[in-house]
GROMACS .gro file of C-alpha atoms in nm:
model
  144
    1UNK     CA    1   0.000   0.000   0.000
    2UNK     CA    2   0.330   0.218   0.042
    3UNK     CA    3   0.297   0.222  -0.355
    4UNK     CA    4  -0.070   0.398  -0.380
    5UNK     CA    5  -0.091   0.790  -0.307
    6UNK     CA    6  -0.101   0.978  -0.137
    7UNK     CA    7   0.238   0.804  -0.005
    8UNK     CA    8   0.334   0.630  -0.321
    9UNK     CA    9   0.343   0.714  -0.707
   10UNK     CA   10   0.055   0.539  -0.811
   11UNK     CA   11  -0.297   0.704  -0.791
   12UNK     CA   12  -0.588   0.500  -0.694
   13UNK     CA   13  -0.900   0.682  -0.815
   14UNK     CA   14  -1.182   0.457  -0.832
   15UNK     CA   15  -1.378   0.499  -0.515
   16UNK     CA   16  -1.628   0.205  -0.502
   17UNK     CA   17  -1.246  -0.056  -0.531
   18UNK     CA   18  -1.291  -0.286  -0.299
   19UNK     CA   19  -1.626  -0.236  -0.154
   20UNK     CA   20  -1.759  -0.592  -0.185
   21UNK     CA   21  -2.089  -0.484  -0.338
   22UNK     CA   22  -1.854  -0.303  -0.673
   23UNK     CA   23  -1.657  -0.627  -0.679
   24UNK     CA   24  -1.912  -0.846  -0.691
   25UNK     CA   25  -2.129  -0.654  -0.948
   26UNK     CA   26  -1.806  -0.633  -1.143
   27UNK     CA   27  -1.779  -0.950  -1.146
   28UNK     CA   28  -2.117  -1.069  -1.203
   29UNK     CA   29  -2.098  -0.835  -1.479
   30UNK     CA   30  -1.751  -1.048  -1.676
   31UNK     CA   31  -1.951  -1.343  -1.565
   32UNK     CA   32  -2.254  -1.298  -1.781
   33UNK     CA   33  -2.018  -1.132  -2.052
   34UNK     CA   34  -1.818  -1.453  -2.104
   35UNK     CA   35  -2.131  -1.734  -2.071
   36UNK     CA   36  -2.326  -1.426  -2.352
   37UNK     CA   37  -2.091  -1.305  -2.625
   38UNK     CA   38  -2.410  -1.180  -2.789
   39UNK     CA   39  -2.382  -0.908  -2.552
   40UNK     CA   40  -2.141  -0.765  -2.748
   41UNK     CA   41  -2.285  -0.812  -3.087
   42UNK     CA   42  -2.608  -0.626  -2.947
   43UNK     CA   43  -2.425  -0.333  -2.822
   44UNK     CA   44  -2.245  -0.225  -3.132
   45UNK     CA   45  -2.597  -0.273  -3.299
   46UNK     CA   46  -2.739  -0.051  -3.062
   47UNK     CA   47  -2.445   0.204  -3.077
   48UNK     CA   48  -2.482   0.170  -3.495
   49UNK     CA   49  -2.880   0.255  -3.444
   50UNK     CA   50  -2.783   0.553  -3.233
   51UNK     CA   51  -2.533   0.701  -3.451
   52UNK     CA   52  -2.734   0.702  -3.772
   53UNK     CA   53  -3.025   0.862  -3.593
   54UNK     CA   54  -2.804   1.122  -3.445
   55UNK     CA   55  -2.622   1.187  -3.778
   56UNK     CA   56  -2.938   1.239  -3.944
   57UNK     CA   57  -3.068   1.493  -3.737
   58UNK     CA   58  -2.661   1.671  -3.674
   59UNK     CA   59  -2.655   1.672  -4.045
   60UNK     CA   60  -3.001   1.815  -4.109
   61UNK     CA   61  -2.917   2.098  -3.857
   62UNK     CA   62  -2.610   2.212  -4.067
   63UNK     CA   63  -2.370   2.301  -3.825
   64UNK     CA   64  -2.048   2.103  -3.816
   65UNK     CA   65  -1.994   1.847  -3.536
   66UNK     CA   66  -1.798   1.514  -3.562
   67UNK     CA   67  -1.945   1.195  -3.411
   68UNK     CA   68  -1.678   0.931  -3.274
   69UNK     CA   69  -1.791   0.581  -3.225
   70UNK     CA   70  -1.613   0.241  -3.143
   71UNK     CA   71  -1.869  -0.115  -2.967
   72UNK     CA   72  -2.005   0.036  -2.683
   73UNK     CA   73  -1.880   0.410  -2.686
   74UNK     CA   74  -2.013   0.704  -2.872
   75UNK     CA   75  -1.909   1.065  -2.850
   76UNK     CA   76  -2.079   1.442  -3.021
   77UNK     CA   77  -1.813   1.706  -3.087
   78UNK     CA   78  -1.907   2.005  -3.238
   79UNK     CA   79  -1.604   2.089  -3.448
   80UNK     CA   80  -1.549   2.095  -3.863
   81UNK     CA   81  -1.209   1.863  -3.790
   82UNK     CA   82  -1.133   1.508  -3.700
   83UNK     CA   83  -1.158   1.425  -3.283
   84UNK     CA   84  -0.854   1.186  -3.244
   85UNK     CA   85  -0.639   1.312  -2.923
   86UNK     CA   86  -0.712   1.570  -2.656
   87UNK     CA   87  -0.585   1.866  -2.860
   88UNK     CA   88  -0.809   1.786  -3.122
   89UNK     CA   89  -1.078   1.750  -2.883
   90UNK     CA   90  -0.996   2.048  -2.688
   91UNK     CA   91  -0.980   2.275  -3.024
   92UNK     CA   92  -1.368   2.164  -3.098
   93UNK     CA   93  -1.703   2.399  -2.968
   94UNK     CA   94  -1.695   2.302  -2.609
   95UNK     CA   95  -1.905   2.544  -2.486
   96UNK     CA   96  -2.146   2.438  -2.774
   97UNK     CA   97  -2.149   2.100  -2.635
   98UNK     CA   98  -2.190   2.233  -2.261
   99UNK     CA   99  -2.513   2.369  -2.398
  100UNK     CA  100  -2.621   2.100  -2.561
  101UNK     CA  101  -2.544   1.834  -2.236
  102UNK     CA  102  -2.788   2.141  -2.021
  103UNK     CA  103  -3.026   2.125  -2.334
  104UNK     CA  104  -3.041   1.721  -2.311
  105UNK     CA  105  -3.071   1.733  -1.957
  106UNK     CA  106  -3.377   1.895  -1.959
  107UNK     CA  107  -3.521   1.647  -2.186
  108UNK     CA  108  -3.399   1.365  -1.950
  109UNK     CA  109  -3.151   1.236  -2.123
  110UNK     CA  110  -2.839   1.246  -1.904
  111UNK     CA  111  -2.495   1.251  -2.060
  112UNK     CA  112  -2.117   1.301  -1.948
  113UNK     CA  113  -2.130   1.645  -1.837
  114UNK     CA  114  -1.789   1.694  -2.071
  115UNK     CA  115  -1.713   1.655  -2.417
  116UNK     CA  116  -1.419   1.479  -2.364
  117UNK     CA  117  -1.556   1.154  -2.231
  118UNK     CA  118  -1.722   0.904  -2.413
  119UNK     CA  119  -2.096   0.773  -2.392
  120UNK     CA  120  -2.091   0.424  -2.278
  121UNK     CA  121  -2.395   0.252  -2.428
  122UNK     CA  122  -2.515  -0.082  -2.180
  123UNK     CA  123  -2.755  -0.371  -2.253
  124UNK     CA  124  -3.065  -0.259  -2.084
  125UNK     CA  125  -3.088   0.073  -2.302
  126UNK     CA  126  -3.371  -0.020  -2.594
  127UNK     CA  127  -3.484   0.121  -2.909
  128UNK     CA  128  -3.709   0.375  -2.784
  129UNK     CA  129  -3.413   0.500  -2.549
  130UNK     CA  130  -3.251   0.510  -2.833
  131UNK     CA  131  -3.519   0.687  -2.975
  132UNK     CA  132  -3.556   0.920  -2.715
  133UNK     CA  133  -3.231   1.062  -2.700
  134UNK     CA  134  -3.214   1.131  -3.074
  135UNK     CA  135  -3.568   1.305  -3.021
  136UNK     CA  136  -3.382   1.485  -2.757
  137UNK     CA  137  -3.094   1.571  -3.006
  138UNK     CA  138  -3.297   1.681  -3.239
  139UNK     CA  139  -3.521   1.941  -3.015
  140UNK     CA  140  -3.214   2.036  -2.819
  141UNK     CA  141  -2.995   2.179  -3.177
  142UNK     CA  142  -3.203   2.497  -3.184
  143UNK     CA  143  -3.131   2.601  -2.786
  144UNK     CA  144  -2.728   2.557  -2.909
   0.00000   0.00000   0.00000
């Protein structure tokens, strides 16, 4: 423990490590992950289903934005260049996008409050969440 900081180098920032309930969901989790690779399949067909509803309504809107996806993770920037490293990222409409996470919020959709992390799409999410937060999208564009 000598290792982990505050006396050590290495920074231990996940607060729910170790607390038997985390470990055991975690772990549950990897359990039904392994015994259902569909899982995955489902996911990235979810994530696809999101993205083209969200790029139709982005591109209607005409204002540039960039929409990163890989499986499970999806992310909006609103910038006219690529979104591959944190300069990139940090060079895009971020105050656009802080709008647009208020404007969603009020619809009840709840995203990462930044635009630099990722959306992390899960199994229970269905088509009409899906739905719903590319209804969202599509109401919140005019409040940006």
């Amino acid at each position: 423990m000598s290792h982990i900081s505050p006396l050590g180098a290495v920074y231990q920032g996940g607060h729910p490590s170790g607390n038997p309930i985390a470990m055991i969901a975690g772990y549950t989790m990897l359990k039904e992950l392994k015994s259902n690779p569909a899982i995955y399949a489902g996911l990235e067909e979810k994530n696809a289903y999101l993205h083209e509803g969200l790029e139709k309504v982005l591109k209607a809107w005409g204002q540039p934005y960039v929409i990163n996806r890989f499986g499970s993770m999806i992310s909006i920037h609103f910038s006219d260049h690529p979104i591959t490293d944190f300069a990139s990222a940090s060079s895009a409409n971020n105050d656009r996008f802080k709008k647009y996470f208020h404007a969603m919020l009020k619809r009840g959709i709840y995203l990462p409050p930044s635009a630099y992390e990722s959306w992390f799409l899960n199994n229970a999410l269905t088509k009409e969440d899906l739905d719903a937060t590319i209804k969202a999208t599509a109401e919140s564009l005019s409040e940006l």
